[in-house]
């Protein structure tokens, strides 16, 4: 139905042209902001804040990138972002897959149903209201602005998302596999590691990508829990644009550096992204 | 289940008996043991802060968390009668309705467009996914830059097209009439691709035979869209809407990057208001009460949606 060739009849031709035009308009509208950012980052800094901005740079320059590295600790910020996102993702996957496997295999029991609903409710909490109590907790133990704590907090706040996604993946794994393993004499933990985990590896990858992105893109938690040593890129980015200074040029450079690798990697891992997106919402 | 969509879930619904009986291969003790490590993390960083919030909401708390007096539901009464809380709720509602409404319509249009298997459409889909990977904060910053009345390209383009006279005719971020709309624009840009992807997946699970029989009956494309595609993806539509409504209501980063809730609180959603009240003004008791009300509404919405979906 939706894959005719051009030239069969008039109405099909009209439809096809209309679809191409619409698709083109949407493509332009959605890619424009990102391209504008990209091209702006290659403008000299005075051109970025021109009152008559153009789309393409009139003069290409790496000035913005240079000044990001000179005027801020963006390198450290990148390292912090990366470590926090990676370590928290690993913790989440290790503990989360174990827990969600257990829940998915006891779906009938009332206790596991309770856990399931609890996880869902925890997932729906707005971070902006509980991040201050979290801050109080971290402060109390004297762990403010400490990278390992950031990793652990991310692992905690993203755990419901991981559980929720992994449960739906585990439910697709036939129970016969567990039973076969049990017949062969493997305990629950052993059959989980030896038999089940290899089967769900693709799902683990897509859950991992999203969990990584959640921590990598987080702004709020890092805003409250860090100030200098453990500061992440989003917090640094937000500091380029305050009421006191408006460093648009360096901001565009840092934003491109921050988002570009993610987009490139996502292009290659698209298959996992789409399957992950269907199992859980992006912004847990 | 809300987030668990499509074939997987439909499938488990069609063969419930055998599955459910077999699916208890783990004993309760093992369940507790397996859940415990992940559970500890969630208790420490989600459940405990949540309980702290509920506890604090019954107290009048002094500065720096010192000196607290139990005042019962007074904070809740204060919240319900306060002008500020009402306007915050109203902004949240407007934001959710307008942003999610636009995203749904645009997402549907895009999904229908990309259902056509024309040359190049696969590449277009890939490109459209790129906003999905961008941090909400970055999206906010990009749009703040583009909507700026001094250096922004949006107003320059609008002047060139002839919609407005000069680049400061619309002060997107400084005019209280437009600030919320400006944030909505950024949200729509960031999330419409997600809607498209979900709807597209729904459309792809429609069996080809339905189209074929419709074609035999002589249905045109418009009829196929309204009579086959839309009814078939009702389930997906509902799930996606619920996810998005809750996410949009919780939006923080975009607003913070673009306006911080200003000017004069005109773009202050509840999430921003609660955060400010907790972090800046130190009225912990009152802020906690607002947060508890907000969380109850969101969780109520979630459970209602889940209940409805499990029944269907």
XYZ file of C-alpha atoms in Angstrom:
596
model
C 0.000 0.000 0.000
C 2.603 2.502 1.023
C 5.318 1.586 -1.402
C 4.072 2.257 -4.905
C 6.362 3.327 -7.668
C 6.149 6.752 -9.202
C 4.004 7.168 -12.308
C 1.328 4.568 -11.745
C -1.486 7.084 -11.616
C -2.109 10.740 -10.946
C -3.229 10.565 -7.340
C -0.292 8.365 -6.401
C 2.080 10.843 -7.994
C 0.510 13.677 -6.082
C 0.725 11.724 -2.830
C 4.355 10.875 -3.398
C 5.338 14.463 -4.129
C 3.409 15.676 -1.092
C 5.169 13.137 1.117
C 8.609 14.128 -0.140
C 7.866 17.807 0.390
C 6.535 17.247 3.902
C 9.400 14.968 4.837
C 11.833 17.595 3.576
C 10.208 20.351 5.633
C 10.275 18.238 8.789
C 13.853 17.201 8.198
C 14.907 20.806 7.793
C 13.036 21.959 10.880
C 14.455 19.249 13.107
C 18.028 19.298 11.903
C 18.273 23.092 11.681
C 18.914 23.857 15.389
C 21.677 21.291 15.587
C 23.353 22.390 12.358
C 23.050 26.015 13.417
C 24.829 25.158 16.645
C 27.501 23.238 14.747
C 28.178 26.048 12.273
C 28.062 28.699 14.981
C 30.748 26.865 16.880
C 33.079 27.368 13.915
C 32.461 31.101 13.744
C 34.887 33.559 15.322
C 33.452 34.597 18.679
C 32.420 38.079 17.565
C 30.418 36.576 14.724
C 28.505 34.299 17.109
C 27.127 37.319 18.922
C 26.425 39.265 15.764
C 23.084 41.072 15.745
C 22.634 39.910 12.198
C 23.441 36.205 12.404
C 24.016 34.078 9.330
C 23.637 30.336 9.056
C 27.091 29.564 7.695
C 30.219 31.134 9.191
C 31.592 33.962 7.091
C 35.025 33.046 8.329
C 35.790 29.560 9.664
C 37.671 29.518 12.932
C 38.503 27.236 15.831
C 38.586 30.133 18.255
C 35.580 28.933 20.271
C 37.062 25.503 20.832
C 40.373 26.983 21.852
C 38.777 29.350 24.318
C 36.666 26.583 25.891
C 39.811 24.704 26.779
C 41.635 27.813 27.913
C 38.988 29.452 30.048
C 37.417 26.405 31.694
C 38.252 22.943 33.014
C 36.216 21.334 30.294
C 38.643 18.405 29.992
C 38.133 17.477 33.632
C 34.398 17.984 33.243
C 34.342 15.559 30.334
C 36.293 12.990 32.315
C 33.876 13.392 35.235
C 30.823 13.043 33.011
C 32.249 9.964 31.368
C 33.326 8.216 34.564
C 30.062 8.981 36.363
C 27.969 7.764 33.445
C 30.045 4.637 32.830
C 30.432 3.487 36.430
C 26.782 4.116 37.276
C 25.714 2.217 34.164
C 27.833 -0.774 35.106
C 26.403 -0.837 38.643
C 22.887 -0.447 37.289
C 23.262 -3.272 34.795
C 24.858 -5.670 37.272
C 22.376 -5.197 40.084
C 19.399 -4.254 37.944
C 19.482 -7.301 35.697
C 19.650 -9.616 38.719
C 16.671 -7.936 40.372
C 14.564 -7.695 37.240
C 15.253 -11.315 36.336
C 13.940 -12.366 39.738
C 10.831 -10.201 39.390
C 10.115 -11.449 35.893
C 10.288 -15.051 37.101
C 7.890 -14.562 40.001
C 5.239 -12.508 38.265
C 2.447 -14.360 40.033
C 3.504 -13.713 43.596
C 1.976 -10.812 45.389
C 5.327 -9.713 46.757
C 6.888 -9.371 43.324
C 3.815 -7.551 42.072
C 4.268 -5.111 44.916
C 7.922 -4.618 43.955
C 6.892 -4.073 40.353
C 4.431 -1.325 41.238
C 6.927 0.203 43.668
C 9.569 0.358 40.949
C 7.106 1.997 38.572
C 6.122 4.598 41.175
C 9.747 5.370 41.995
C 10.373 5.829 38.292
C 7.691 8.518 38.110
C 9.016 10.728 40.903
C 10.051 14.186 39.662
C 13.774 14.479 40.359
C 13.557 18.181 41.078
C 11.647 17.519 44.290
C 13.774 14.722 45.734
C 17.162 15.984 44.669
C 17.312 18.378 47.617
C 16.765 15.632 50.222
C 19.448 13.628 48.367
C 21.711 16.638 48.646
C 20.988 16.776 52.393
C 21.925 13.114 52.723
C 25.175 13.482 50.793
C 26.056 16.651 52.679
C 25.475 14.940 56.017
C 28.103 12.332 55.272
C 30.506 14.943 53.963
C 30.575 13.642 50.406
C 29.703 16.834 48.575
C 31.535 17.334 45.253
C 32.967 13.804 45.299
C 32.932 11.844 42.049
C 32.397 8.306 43.429
C 29.281 9.541 45.197
C 27.957 10.985 41.970
C 28.382 7.531 40.372
C 26.468 5.901 43.202
C 23.670 8.458 43.203
C 23.215 8.033 39.455
C 23.105 4.263 39.933
C 20.358 4.750 42.516
C 18.181 7.209 40.644
C 18.428 5.351 37.321
C 17.836 1.915 38.816
C 14.020 1.958 38.408
C 14.440 2.748 34.722
C 16.842 -0.159 34.257
C 14.589 -2.544 36.172
C 11.568 -1.481 34.196
C 13.266 -2.024 30.860
C 14.972 -5.273 31.799
C 11.787 -6.808 33.203
C 10.093 -6.437 29.839
C 13.095 -8.023 28.130
C 13.348 -10.925 30.576
C 9.652 -11.680 30.145
C 10.370 -12.555 26.540
C 12.910 -15.178 27.473
C 11.095 -18.515 27.622
C 10.912 -20.046 31.088
C 11.781 -23.409 29.547
C 15.378 -22.219 29.472
C 15.433 -21.787 33.251
C 13.805 -25.137 33.719
C 16.305 -26.852 31.514
C 19.110 -25.290 33.502
C 17.470 -26.317 36.763
C 17.126 -29.897 35.517
C 20.827 -29.892 34.809
C 21.369 -28.993 38.435
C 22.174 -25.298 38.227
C 21.000 -23.042 41.038
C 19.144 -19.787 40.278
C 22.276 -17.645 40.284
C 24.253 -20.037 38.146
C 21.496 -20.512 35.592
C 21.035 -16.756 35.470
C 24.684 -16.107 34.705
C 25.335 -19.091 32.441
C 22.059 -19.429 30.558
C 19.901 -16.317 30.768
C 22.427 -13.477 30.561
C 23.947 -14.587 27.235
C 20.444 -14.661 25.744
C 19.610 -11.106 26.791
C 22.943 -9.521 25.865
C 21.442 -7.357 23.065
C 18.807 -6.084 25.501
C 21.517 -5.395 28.065
C 23.321 -3.313 25.463
C 20.293 -1.199 24.644
C 19.435 -0.730 28.311
C 23.060 0.190 28.902
C 23.048 2.841 26.177
C 19.994 4.508 27.643
C 21.254 4.332 31.202
C 24.533 5.832 30.090
C 22.670 8.607 28.274
C 20.501 9.323 31.308
C 23.554 9.889 33.477
C 25.556 11.609 30.731
C 22.717 14.040 30.010
C 21.775 14.677 33.615
C 21.980 18.234 34.783
C 19.967 18.547 37.963
C 21.708 15.996 40.197
C 25.147 17.209 39.176
C 24.085 20.815 39.651
C 23.325 20.174 43.303
C 25.950 17.599 44.208
C 29.038 19.080 42.583
C 30.855 22.381 42.486
C 34.368 21.985 41.128
C 36.184 18.650 41.540
C 33.324 16.496 40.322
C 31.593 19.005 38.035
C 30.120 17.483 34.883
C 29.799 18.993 31.419
C 26.106 20.007 31.602
C 26.784 22.022 34.752
C 29.786 23.639 33.098
C 27.674 24.358 30.019
C 24.990 26.057 32.059
C 27.632 28.342 33.531
C 28.462 29.770 30.131
C 25.055 31.390 30.009
C 24.148 33.160 33.217
C 22.812 36.613 33.894
C 26.381 37.744 34.533
C 28.133 36.400 31.505
C 27.030 35.297 28.099
C 29.839 33.255 26.569
C 27.847 32.099 23.575
C 30.866 31.225 21.469
C 32.544 28.802 23.884
C 29.126 27.448 24.830
C 28.401 26.392 21.243
C 31.804 24.715 21.043
C 31.355 22.802 24.282
C 27.792 21.805 23.405
C 28.945 20.360 20.079
C 31.777 18.458 21.767
C 29.295 17.168 24.315
C 26.545 15.997 21.948
C 28.401 15.044 18.796
C 30.043 11.817 19.985
C 26.738 10.612 21.395
C 24.941 11.213 18.121
C 27.662 9.525 16.089
C 27.715 6.483 18.349
C 23.924 6.305 18.304
C 23.955 6.166 14.529
C 25.980 2.982 14.670
C 23.921 1.482 17.465
C 20.557 2.423 15.995
C 19.266 -1.121 16.086
C 19.683 -1.278 19.850
C 18.276 2.195 20.336
C 15.019 1.457 18.595
C 14.421 -1.782 20.471
C 15.284 -0.049 23.716
C 13.017 2.863 22.994
C 10.115 0.499 22.590
C 10.762 -1.165 25.924
C 11.061 1.969 27.976
C 10.746 5.682 27.803
C 13.916 7.572 26.959
C 13.814 9.955 29.819
C 13.339 7.731 32.780
C 1.893 -2.234 31.607
C 2.566 1.246 30.527
C 5.973 1.038 29.113
C 5.812 -2.478 27.918
C 4.195 -2.186 24.533
C 3.499 -3.961 21.340
C 3.782 -7.537 20.389
C 5.601 -8.633 23.488
C 2.808 -7.684 25.772
C 0.015 -8.642 23.442
C 1.671 -11.962 23.096
C 1.899 -12.562 26.813
C -1.754 -11.668 27.062
C -2.801 -14.225 24.511
C -1.045 -17.112 26.224
C -1.462 -16.171 29.841
C -2.300 -19.441 31.516
C 0.600 -21.610 30.582
C 3.065 -18.749 31.001
C 1.839 -17.589 34.356
C 1.909 -21.061 35.810
C 5.381 -21.725 34.569
C 6.806 -18.346 35.297
C 7.435 -18.972 38.998
C 10.790 -20.629 38.697
C 12.259 -18.584 41.512
C 11.359 -18.876 45.141
C 10.418 -15.968 47.276
C 13.620 -16.151 49.276
C 15.695 -15.999 46.115
C 13.598 -13.097 44.842
C 14.367 -11.134 47.990
C 18.026 -12.020 47.732
C 18.278 -11.006 44.056
C 16.309 -7.815 44.544
C 18.128 -6.665 47.659
C 21.268 -5.009 46.175
C 19.298 -2.974 43.627
C 16.666 -2.339 46.279
C 19.221 -0.845 48.660
C 20.242 1.703 46.051
C 16.653 2.688 45.451
C 15.893 2.902 49.154
C 18.882 5.172 49.749
C 18.373 7.572 46.863
C 14.664 7.422 46.069
C 12.564 5.970 48.869
C 14.399 7.644 51.729
C 14.363 11.131 50.125
C 10.699 10.593 49.330
C 9.850 9.682 52.917
C 11.917 12.608 54.125
C 9.834 14.834 51.879
C 6.581 13.497 53.311
C 7.909 13.855 56.857
C 9.119 17.419 56.295
C 5.797 18.426 54.814
C 4.178 18.284 58.259
C 6.659 20.671 59.841
C 7.495 24.307 59.791
C 11.233 24.155 59.241
C 13.575 26.995 60.078
C 16.565 28.053 58.046
C 19.287 25.441 57.564
C 16.914 22.711 58.647
C 17.126 23.891 62.249
C 14.249 24.183 64.647
C 11.179 22.377 63.425
C 7.643 22.488 64.771
C 4.919 20.026 63.897
C 2.071 21.861 62.206
C -0.020 19.035 60.776
C -1.619 19.770 57.429
C -1.055 23.517 57.580
C 1.523 23.383 54.767
C -0.942 21.550 52.553
C -3.663 24.073 53.268
C -1.211 26.837 52.521
C -0.314 25.182 49.210
C -3.900 24.729 48.078
C -4.813 28.302 48.895
C -1.649 29.907 47.560
C -1.794 31.915 44.394
C 1.700 30.789 43.498
C 0.951 27.081 43.678
C -2.142 27.588 41.582
C -0.280 29.452 38.877
C 2.468 26.806 38.938
C -0.146 24.105 38.462
C -1.765 26.070 35.677
C 1.569 26.536 33.881
C 2.302 22.832 34.243
C -1.098 21.976 32.822
C -0.735 24.377 29.890
C 2.770 23.116 29.216
C 1.695 19.477 29.272
C -1.407 19.968 27.145
C 0.166 22.201 24.498
C 3.544 20.468 24.268
C 2.245 16.894 24.329
C -0.639 17.848 22.019
C 1.710 19.326 19.438
C 4.162 16.451 19.784
C 1.408 13.903 19.273
C 0.007 15.572 16.167
C 3.416 16.204 14.618
C 4.605 12.737 15.609
C 1.585 11.142 13.956
C 2.015 13.164 10.766
C 5.690 12.235 10.636
C 4.991 8.577 11.310
C 2.430 8.442 8.505
C 4.843 10.201 6.135
C 7.680 7.821 6.937
C 5.455 4.772 6.601
C 5.792 5.279 2.864
C 8.696 3.154 1.803
C 10.214 5.690 -0.569
C 13.839 6.068 -1.449
C 15.723 8.107 1.133
C 13.076 7.915 3.831
C 15.157 5.564 5.946
C 17.974 8.092 6.034
C 15.515 10.841 6.942
C 14.283 8.746 9.848
C 17.828 8.318 11.082
C 18.480 12.049 10.949
C 15.220 12.808 12.717
C 16.341 10.655 15.615
C 19.258 12.944 16.415
C 17.406 15.281 18.825
C 16.643 12.196 20.919
C 20.250 11.883 22.009
C 20.659 15.496 23.003
C 20.574 16.473 26.655
C 17.449 18.473 27.546
C 19.758 21.104 28.996
C 21.612 21.448 25.693
C 18.304 21.653 23.835
C 17.303 24.473 26.172
C 20.591 26.289 25.615
C 20.414 25.918 21.837
C 16.926 27.362 21.753
C 17.824 30.102 24.195
C 20.568 31.067 21.777
C 18.300 30.891 18.732
C 15.396 32.747 20.347
C 17.550 35.491 21.840
C 16.267 38.911 20.864
C 19.793 40.246 20.411
C 21.704 37.448 18.717
C 18.950 35.004 17.831
C 18.441 33.733 14.331
C 14.739 32.968 14.737
C 13.652 36.578 14.876
C 15.980 37.478 12.012
C 14.292 34.808 9.900
C 10.834 35.972 10.983
C 11.728 39.522 9.921
C 12.987 38.292 6.564
C 9.763 36.373 5.947
C 7.840 39.481 6.956
C 5.958 38.065 9.952
C 7.392 40.597 12.391
C 8.755 44.074 11.803
C 11.950 44.168 13.834
C 14.031 41.598 15.690
C 12.840 42.838 19.060
C 9.131 42.651 18.261
C 8.931 39.296 20.024
C 11.031 39.004 23.156
C 10.662 35.247 23.431
C 12.394 34.840 26.762
C 11.861 38.224 28.389
C 8.163 38.700 27.669
C 5.874 36.893 30.094
C 3.397 36.218 27.284
C 5.913 34.195 25.286
C 8.299 32.600 27.798
C 6.241 29.454 28.332
C 5.690 29.100 24.591
C 9.434 29.410 23.999
C 10.068 26.500 26.376
C 7.320 24.494 24.683
C 9.025 25.001 21.307
C 12.239 23.504 22.665
C 10.338 20.584 24.176
C 8.500 19.891 20.922
C 11.765 19.916 18.996
C 13.372 17.558 21.471
C 10.567 15.029 21.803
C 8.549 14.856 18.594
C 11.072 12.332 17.179
C 10.371 10.064 20.136
C 6.647 10.191 19.404
C 7.333 9.510 15.736
C 9.417 6.465 16.576
C 6.803 4.984 18.879
C 3.973 5.549 16.392
C 6.068 4.222 13.529
C 6.693 1.028 15.464
C 2.974 0.739 16.077
C 2.189 1.219 12.398
C 4.772 -1.350 11.378
C 3.030 -4.030 13.387
C -0.155 -3.612 11.320
C -0.420 -6.710 9.108
C -0.033 -6.052 5.389
C -3.235 -7.998 4.715
C -5.314 -5.232 6.288
C -4.005 -2.763 3.722
C -4.544 -5.228 0.938
C -8.164 -5.902 1.787
C -8.743 -2.166 2.153
C -7.254 -1.638 -1.302
C -9.543 -4.310 -2.720
C -12.491 -2.474 -1.204
C -11.276 0.640 -2.990
C -10.250 2.679 0.036
C -8.164 5.767 -0.665
C -5.103 6.784 1.346
C -6.967 9.132 3.624
C -9.446 6.395 4.517
C -6.621 3.976 5.182
C -5.040 6.452 7.563
C -8.215 7.228 9.477
C -9.929 3.841 9.331
C -7.010 1.439 9.633
C -3.857 3.090 10.921
C -5.319 5.286 13.640
C -7.583 2.629 15.197
C -4.787 0.050 15.062
C -2.309 2.127 17.012
C -4.741 3.209 19.725
C -2.905 1.150 22.328
C 0.498 2.534 21.414
C -0.964 6.029 21.297
C -2.317 5.693 24.816
C 0.927 4.330 26.288
C 3.044 6.944 24.581
C 0.745 9.722 25.736
C 0.973 8.592 29.347
C 4.767 8.412 29.245
C 4.978 11.845 27.692
C 2.410 13.520 29.937
C 4.344 12.459 33.018
C 7.706 13.389 31.514
C 6.449 16.776 30.351
C 4.979 17.529 33.762
C 8.371 16.793 35.327
C 10.339 18.957 32.880
C 13.099 20.854 34.605
C 16.264 21.161 32.524
C 14.704 22.921 29.544
C 12.964 25.535 31.670
C 16.022 26.053 33.812
C 18.274 26.555 30.807
C 15.926 28.936 29.041
C 14.191 31.099 31.638
C 14.705 29.661 35.147
C 10.940 30.102 35.461
C 10.907 33.805 34.701
C 10.060 36.501 33.865
C 7.850 37.025 36.918
C 7.269 33.314 37.250
C 5.511 33.180 33.878
C 7.200 29.938 32.874
C 7.466 28.402 36.315
C 6.282 24.800 36.215
C 5.649 23.005 39.494
C 8.945 21.127 39.253
C 10.855 24.403 38.952
C 8.786 26.069 41.658
C 9.371 23.243 44.137
C 13.073 23.169 43.395
C 13.427 26.908 43.869
C 11.425 26.857 47.061
C 13.542 24.023 48.461
C 16.910 25.198 47.297
C 16.775 28.972 47.289
C 14.137 30.146 49.720
C 14.600 27.402 52.283
C 10.900 27.003 53.086
C 11.367 23.247 53.380
C 8.028 22.366 54.950
C 5.919 24.221 52.435
C 8.027 23.106 49.462
C 7.787 19.496 50.627
C 4.005 19.722 50.854
C 3.846 21.043 47.277
C 6.163 18.268 46.144
C 4.094 15.593 47.880
C 0.890 16.821 46.206
C 2.654 16.861 42.844
C 4.068 13.368 43.300
C 0.700 11.982 44.403
C -0.926 13.354 41.259
C 1.786 11.891 39.004
C 1.747 8.485 40.665
C -2.038 8.465 40.669
C -1.954 9.110 36.945
C 0.570 6.307 36.457
C -1.387 3.743 38.420
C -4.644 4.709 36.740
C -3.046 4.303 33.328
C -1.499 0.992 34.241
C -4.768 -0.298 35.606
C -6.600 0.769 32.464
C -4.054 -0.850 30.229
C -3.951 -4.119 32.109
C -7.721 -4.331 31.778
C -7.733 -3.811 28.023
